PDB file of C-alpha atoms in Angstrom:
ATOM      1  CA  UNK A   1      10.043  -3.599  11.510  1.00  0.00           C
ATOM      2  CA  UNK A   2       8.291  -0.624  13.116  1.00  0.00           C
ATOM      3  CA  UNK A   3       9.047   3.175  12.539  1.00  0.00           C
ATOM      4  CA  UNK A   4       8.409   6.391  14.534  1.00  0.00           C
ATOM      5  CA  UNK A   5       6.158   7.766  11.440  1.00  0.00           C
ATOM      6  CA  UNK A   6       4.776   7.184   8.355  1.00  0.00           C
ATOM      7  CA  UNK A   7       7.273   9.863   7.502  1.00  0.00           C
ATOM      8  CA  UNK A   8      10.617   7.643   9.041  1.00  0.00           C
ATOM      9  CA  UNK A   9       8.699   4.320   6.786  1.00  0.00           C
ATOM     10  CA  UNK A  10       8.698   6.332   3.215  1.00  0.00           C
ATOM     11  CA  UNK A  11      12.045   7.457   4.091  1.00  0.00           C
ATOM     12  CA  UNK A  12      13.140   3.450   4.519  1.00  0.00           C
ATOM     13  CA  UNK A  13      11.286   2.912   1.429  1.00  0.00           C
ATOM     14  CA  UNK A  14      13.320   5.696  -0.805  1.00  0.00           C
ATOM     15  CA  UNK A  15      17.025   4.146   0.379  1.00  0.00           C
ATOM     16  CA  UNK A  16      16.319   0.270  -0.356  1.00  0.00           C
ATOM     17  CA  UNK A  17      15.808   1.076  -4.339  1.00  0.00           C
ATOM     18  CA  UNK A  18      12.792  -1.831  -3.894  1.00  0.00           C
ATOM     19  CA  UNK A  19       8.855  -1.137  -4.237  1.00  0.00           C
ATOM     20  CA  UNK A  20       6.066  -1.365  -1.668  1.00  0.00           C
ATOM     21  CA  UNK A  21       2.499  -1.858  -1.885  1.00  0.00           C
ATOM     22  CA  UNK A  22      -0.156  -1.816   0.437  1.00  0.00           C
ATOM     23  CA  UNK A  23      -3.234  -3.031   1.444  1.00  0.00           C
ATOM     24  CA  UNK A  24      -6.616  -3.490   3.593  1.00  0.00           C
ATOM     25  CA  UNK A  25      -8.340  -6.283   5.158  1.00  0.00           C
ATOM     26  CA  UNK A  26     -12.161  -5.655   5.905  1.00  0.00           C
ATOM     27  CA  UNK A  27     -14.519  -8.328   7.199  1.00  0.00           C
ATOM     28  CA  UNK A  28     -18.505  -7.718   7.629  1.00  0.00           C
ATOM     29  CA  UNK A  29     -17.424  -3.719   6.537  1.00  0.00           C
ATOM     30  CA  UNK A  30     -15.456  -3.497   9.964  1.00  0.00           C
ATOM     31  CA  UNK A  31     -11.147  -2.808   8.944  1.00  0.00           C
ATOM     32  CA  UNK A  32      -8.639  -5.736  10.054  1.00  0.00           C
ATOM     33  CA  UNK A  33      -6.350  -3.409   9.788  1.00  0.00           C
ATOM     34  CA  UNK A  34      -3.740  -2.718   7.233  1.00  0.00           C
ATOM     35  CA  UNK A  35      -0.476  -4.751   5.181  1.00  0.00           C
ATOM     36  CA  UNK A  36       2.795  -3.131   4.053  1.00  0.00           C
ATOM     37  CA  UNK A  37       4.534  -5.635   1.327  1.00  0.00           C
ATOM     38  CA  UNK A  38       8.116  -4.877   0.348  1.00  0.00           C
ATOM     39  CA  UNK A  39       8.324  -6.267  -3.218  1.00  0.00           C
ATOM     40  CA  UNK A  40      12.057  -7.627  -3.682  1.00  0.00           C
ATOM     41  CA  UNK A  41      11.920  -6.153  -7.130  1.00  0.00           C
ATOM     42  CA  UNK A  42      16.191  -7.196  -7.805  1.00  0.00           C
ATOM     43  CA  UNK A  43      15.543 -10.481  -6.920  1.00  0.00           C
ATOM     44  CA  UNK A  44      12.691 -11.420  -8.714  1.00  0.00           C
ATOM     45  CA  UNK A  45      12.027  -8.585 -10.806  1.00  0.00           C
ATOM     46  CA  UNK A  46       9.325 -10.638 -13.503  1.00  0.00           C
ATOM     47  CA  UNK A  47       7.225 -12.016 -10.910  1.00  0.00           C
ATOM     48  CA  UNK A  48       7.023  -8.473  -8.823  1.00  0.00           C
ATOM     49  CA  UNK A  49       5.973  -6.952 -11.996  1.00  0.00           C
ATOM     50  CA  UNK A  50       3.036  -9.361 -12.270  1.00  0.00           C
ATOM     51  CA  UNK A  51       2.264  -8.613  -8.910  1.00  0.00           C
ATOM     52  CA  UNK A  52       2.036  -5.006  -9.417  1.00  0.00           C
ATOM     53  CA  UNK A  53       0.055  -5.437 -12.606  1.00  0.00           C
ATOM     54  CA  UNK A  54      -2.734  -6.827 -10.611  1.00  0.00           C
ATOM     55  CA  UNK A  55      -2.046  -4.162  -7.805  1.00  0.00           C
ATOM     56  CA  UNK A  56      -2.575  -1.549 -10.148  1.00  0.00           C
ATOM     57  CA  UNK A  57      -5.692  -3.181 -12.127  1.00  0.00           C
ATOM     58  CA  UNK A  58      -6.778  -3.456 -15.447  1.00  0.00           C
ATOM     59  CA  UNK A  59      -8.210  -6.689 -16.817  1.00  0.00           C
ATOM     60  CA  UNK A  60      -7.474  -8.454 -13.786  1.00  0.00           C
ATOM     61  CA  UNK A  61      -7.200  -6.867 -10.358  1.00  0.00           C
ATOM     62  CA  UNK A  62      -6.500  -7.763  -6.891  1.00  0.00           C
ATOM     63  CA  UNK A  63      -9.122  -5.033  -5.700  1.00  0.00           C
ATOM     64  CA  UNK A  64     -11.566  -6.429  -3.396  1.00  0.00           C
ATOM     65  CA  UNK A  65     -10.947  -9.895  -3.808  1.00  0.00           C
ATOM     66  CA  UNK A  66     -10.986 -12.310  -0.632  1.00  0.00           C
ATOM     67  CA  UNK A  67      -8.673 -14.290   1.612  1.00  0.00           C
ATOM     68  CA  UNK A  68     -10.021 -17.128   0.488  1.00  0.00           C
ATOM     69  CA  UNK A  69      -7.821 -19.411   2.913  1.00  0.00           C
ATOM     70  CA  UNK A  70      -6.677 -19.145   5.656  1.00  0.00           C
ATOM     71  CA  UNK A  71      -4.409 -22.052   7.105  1.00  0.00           C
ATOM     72  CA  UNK A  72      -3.486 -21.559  11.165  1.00  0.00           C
ATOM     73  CA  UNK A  73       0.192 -21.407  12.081  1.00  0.00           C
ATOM     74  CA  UNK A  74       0.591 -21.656   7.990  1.00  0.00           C
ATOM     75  CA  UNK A  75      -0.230 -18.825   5.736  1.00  0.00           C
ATOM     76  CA  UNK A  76      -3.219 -17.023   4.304  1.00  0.00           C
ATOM     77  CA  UNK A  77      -3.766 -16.986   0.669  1.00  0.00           C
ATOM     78  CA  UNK A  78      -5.641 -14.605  -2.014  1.00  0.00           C
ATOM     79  CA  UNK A  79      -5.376 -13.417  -4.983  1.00  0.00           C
ATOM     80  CA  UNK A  80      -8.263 -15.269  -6.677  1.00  0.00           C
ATOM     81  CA  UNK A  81      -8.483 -12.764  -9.340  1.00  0.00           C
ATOM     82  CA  UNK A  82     -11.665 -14.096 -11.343  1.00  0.00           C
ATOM     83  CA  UNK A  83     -14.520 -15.294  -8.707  1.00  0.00           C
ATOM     84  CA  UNK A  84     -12.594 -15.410  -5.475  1.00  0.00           C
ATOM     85  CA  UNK A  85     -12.964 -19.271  -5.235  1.00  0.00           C
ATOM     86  CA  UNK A  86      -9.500 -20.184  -5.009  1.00  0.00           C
ATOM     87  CA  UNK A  87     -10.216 -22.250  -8.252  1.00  0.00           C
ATOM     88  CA  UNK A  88     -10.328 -19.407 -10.586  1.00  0.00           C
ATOM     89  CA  UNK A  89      -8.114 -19.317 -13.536  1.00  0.00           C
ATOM     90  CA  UNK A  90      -7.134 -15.928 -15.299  1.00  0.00           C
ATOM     91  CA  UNK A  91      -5.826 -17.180 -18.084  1.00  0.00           C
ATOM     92  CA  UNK A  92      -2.142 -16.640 -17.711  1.00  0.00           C
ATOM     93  CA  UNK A  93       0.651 -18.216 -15.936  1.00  0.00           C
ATOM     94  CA  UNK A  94       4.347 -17.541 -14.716  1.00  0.00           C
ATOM     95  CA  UNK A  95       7.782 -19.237 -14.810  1.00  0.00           C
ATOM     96  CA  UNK A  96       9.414 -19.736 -11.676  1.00  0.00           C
ATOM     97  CA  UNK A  97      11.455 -17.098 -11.921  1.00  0.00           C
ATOM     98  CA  UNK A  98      13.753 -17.734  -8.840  1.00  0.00           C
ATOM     99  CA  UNK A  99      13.936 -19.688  -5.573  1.00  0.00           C
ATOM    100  CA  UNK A 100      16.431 -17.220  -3.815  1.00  0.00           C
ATOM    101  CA  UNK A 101      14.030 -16.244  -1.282  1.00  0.00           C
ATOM    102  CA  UNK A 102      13.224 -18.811   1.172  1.00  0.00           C
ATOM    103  CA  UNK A 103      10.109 -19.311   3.482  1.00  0.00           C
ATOM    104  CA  UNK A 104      12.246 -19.400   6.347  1.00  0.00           C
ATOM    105  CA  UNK A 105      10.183 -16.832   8.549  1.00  0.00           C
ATOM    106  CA  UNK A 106       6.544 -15.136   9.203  1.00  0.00           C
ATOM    107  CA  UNK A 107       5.697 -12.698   6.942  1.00  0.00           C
ATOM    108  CA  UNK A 108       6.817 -14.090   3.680  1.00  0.00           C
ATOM    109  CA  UNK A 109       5.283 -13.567   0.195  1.00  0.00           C
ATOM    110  CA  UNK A 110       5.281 -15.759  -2.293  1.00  0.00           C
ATOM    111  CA  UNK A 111       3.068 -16.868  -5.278  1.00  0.00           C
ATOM    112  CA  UNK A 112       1.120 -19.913  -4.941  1.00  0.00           C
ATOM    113  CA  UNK A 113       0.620 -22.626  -7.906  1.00  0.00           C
ATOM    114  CA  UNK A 114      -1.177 -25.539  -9.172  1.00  0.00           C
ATOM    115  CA  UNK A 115       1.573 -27.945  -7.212  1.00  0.00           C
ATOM    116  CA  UNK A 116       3.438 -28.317 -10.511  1.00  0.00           C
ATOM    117  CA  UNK A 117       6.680 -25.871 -11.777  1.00  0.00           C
ATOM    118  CA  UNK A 118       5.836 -23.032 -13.964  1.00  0.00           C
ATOM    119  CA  UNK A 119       2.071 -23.145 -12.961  1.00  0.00           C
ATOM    120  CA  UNK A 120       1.802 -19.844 -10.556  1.00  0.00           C
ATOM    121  CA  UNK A 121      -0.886 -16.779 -12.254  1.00  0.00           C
ATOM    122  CA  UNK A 122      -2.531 -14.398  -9.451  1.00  0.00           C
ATOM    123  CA  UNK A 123      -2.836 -15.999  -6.219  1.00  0.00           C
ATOM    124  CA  UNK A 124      -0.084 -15.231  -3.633  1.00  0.00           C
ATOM    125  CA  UNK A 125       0.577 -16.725   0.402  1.00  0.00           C
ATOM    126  CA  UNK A 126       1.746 -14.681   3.111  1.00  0.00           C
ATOM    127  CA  UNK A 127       3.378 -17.019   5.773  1.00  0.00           C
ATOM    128  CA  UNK A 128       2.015 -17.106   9.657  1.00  0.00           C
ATOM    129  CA  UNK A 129       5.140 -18.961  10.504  1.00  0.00           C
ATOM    130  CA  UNK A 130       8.024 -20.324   8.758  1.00  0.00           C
ATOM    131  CA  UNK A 131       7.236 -22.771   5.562  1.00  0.00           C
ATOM    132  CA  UNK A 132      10.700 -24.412   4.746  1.00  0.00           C
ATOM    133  CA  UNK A 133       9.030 -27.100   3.269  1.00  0.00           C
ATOM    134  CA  UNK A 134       7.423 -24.620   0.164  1.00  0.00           C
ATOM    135  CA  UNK A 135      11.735 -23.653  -0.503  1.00  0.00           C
ATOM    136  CA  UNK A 136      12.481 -24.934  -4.255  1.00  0.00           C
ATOM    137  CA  UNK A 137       8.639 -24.837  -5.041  1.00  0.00           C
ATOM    138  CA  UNK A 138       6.980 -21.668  -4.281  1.00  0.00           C
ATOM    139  CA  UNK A 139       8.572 -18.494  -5.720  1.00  0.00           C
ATOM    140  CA  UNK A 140       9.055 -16.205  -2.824  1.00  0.00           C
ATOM    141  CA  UNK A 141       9.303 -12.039  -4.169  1.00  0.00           C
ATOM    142  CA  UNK A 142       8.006 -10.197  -1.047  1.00  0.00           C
ATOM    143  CA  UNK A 143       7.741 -10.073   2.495  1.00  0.00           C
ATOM    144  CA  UNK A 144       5.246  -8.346   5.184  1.00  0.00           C
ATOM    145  CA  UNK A 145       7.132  -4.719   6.108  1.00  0.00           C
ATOM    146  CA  UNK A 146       5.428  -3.709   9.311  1.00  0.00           C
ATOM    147  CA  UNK A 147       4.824  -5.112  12.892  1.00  0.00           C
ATOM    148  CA  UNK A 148       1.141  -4.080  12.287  1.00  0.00           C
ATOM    149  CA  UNK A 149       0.473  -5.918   9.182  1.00  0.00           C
ATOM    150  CA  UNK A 150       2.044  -9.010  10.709  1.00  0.00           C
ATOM    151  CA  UNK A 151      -0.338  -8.512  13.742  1.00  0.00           C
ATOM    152  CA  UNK A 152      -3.687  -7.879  10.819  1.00  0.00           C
ATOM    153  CA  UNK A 153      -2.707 -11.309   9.443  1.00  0.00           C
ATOM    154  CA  UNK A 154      -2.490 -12.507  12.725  1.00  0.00           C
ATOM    155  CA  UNK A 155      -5.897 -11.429  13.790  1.00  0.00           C
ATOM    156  CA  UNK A 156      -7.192 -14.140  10.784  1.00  0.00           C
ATOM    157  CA  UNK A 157      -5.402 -17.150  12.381  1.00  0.00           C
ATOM    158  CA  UNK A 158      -8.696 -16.398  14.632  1.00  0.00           C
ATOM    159  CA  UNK A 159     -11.091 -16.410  12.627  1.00  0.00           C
ATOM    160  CA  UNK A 160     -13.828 -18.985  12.203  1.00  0.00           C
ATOM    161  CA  UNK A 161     -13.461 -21.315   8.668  1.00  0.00           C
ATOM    162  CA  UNK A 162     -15.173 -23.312   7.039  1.00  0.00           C
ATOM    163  CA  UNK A 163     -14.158 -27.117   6.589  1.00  0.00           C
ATOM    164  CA  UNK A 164     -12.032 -25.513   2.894  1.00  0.00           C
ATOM    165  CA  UNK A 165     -10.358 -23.226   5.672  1.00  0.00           C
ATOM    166  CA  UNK A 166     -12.130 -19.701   3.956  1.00  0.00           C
ATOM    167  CA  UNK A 167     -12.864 -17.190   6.819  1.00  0.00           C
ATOM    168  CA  UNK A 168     -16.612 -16.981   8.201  1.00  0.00           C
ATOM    169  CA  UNK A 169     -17.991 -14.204   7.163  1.00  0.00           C
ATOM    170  CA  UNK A 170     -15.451 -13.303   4.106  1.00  0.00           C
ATOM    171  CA  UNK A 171     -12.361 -11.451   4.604  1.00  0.00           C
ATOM    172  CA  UNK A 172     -12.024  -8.828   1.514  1.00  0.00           C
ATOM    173  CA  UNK A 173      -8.775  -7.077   0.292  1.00  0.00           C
ATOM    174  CA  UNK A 174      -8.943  -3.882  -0.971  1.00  0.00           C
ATOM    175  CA  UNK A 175      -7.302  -0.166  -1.085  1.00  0.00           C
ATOM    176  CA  UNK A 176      -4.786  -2.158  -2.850  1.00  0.00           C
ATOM    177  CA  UNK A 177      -2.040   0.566  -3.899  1.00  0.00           C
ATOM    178  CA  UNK A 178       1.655   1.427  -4.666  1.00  0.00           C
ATOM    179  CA  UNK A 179       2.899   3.323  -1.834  1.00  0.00           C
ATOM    180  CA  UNK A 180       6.214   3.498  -3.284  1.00  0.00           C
ATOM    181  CA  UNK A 181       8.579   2.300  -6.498  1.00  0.00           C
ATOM    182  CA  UNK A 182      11.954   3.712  -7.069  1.00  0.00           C
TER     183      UNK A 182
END
């Protein structure tokens, strides 16, 4: 979706009754550019609150924490919210809340788990294409808003990895904020 103004996008935001985050992506101190999530807040209400508990910080914190994946014509996956590994546990898990939303097109977020039910704590995926085959397994809440945060994610398909797939030199997340919740 693309609008005229930020003014025309808050407007969208205040007549769906959902909430919206957003994002940087910085690499080597030089900005990717920026990511609009709409969290689907009826449909999976529990697991968008998690989400926006590490948004908004605290113990845990999606602040500055890398894209610590990145899989070409897949998705790109964060969230590590202890040492940015991809390995790091925080201590906490969710149940799969809902499989509603399916990972039938780009610019789908979802949480990622341990490849077992009920086993999904901070990190998330944001699909580069469609992902049917992560439907019944991955709990999909979200989805990318804008035209230019599809086309930031898209600038990491690019990106050099290493043989794990984590971007050469690190891609960080941060200004991590609620731009608007009903």
């Amino acid at each position: 979706m693309e609008f005229e103004s930020v003014d025309a996008m808050m407007e969208f935001c205040r007549t769906t009754g959902r909430t919206y985050v957003a994002f940087s992506l910085v690499q080597t101190g030089r900005e990717l550019g920026t990511v609009v999530l709409e969290l689907f807040t009826d449909i999976a209400p529990a697991t968008c609150a998690n989400f926006l508990r590490l948004v908004r910080g605290g113990q845990h914190s999606y602040e500055d924490t890398p894209i610590h994946r990145v899989v070409k014509s897949g998705w790109i996956q964060g969230g590590d919210v202890v040492d940015g590994s991809g390995k790091g546990d925080p201590g906490f898990t969710l149940p799969d809340e809902t499989f509603a939303v399916k990972n039938n097109d780009k610019g789908i977020l979802g949480m990622c788990n341990k490849g077992q039910p009920h086993t999904a704590s901070s990190q998330f995926y944001i699909s580069l294409s469609p992902l049917p085959f992560l439907n019944g397994k991955r709990v999909a809440f979200g989805k990318v808003l804008t035209l230019d945060g599809l086309e930031s994610l898209g600038k990491l398909e690019n990106l050099q990895t290493y043989i794990n797939e984590r971007p050469v030199p690190d891609v960080i997340t941060t200004k991590w904020h609620v731009l608007y919740e009903p």
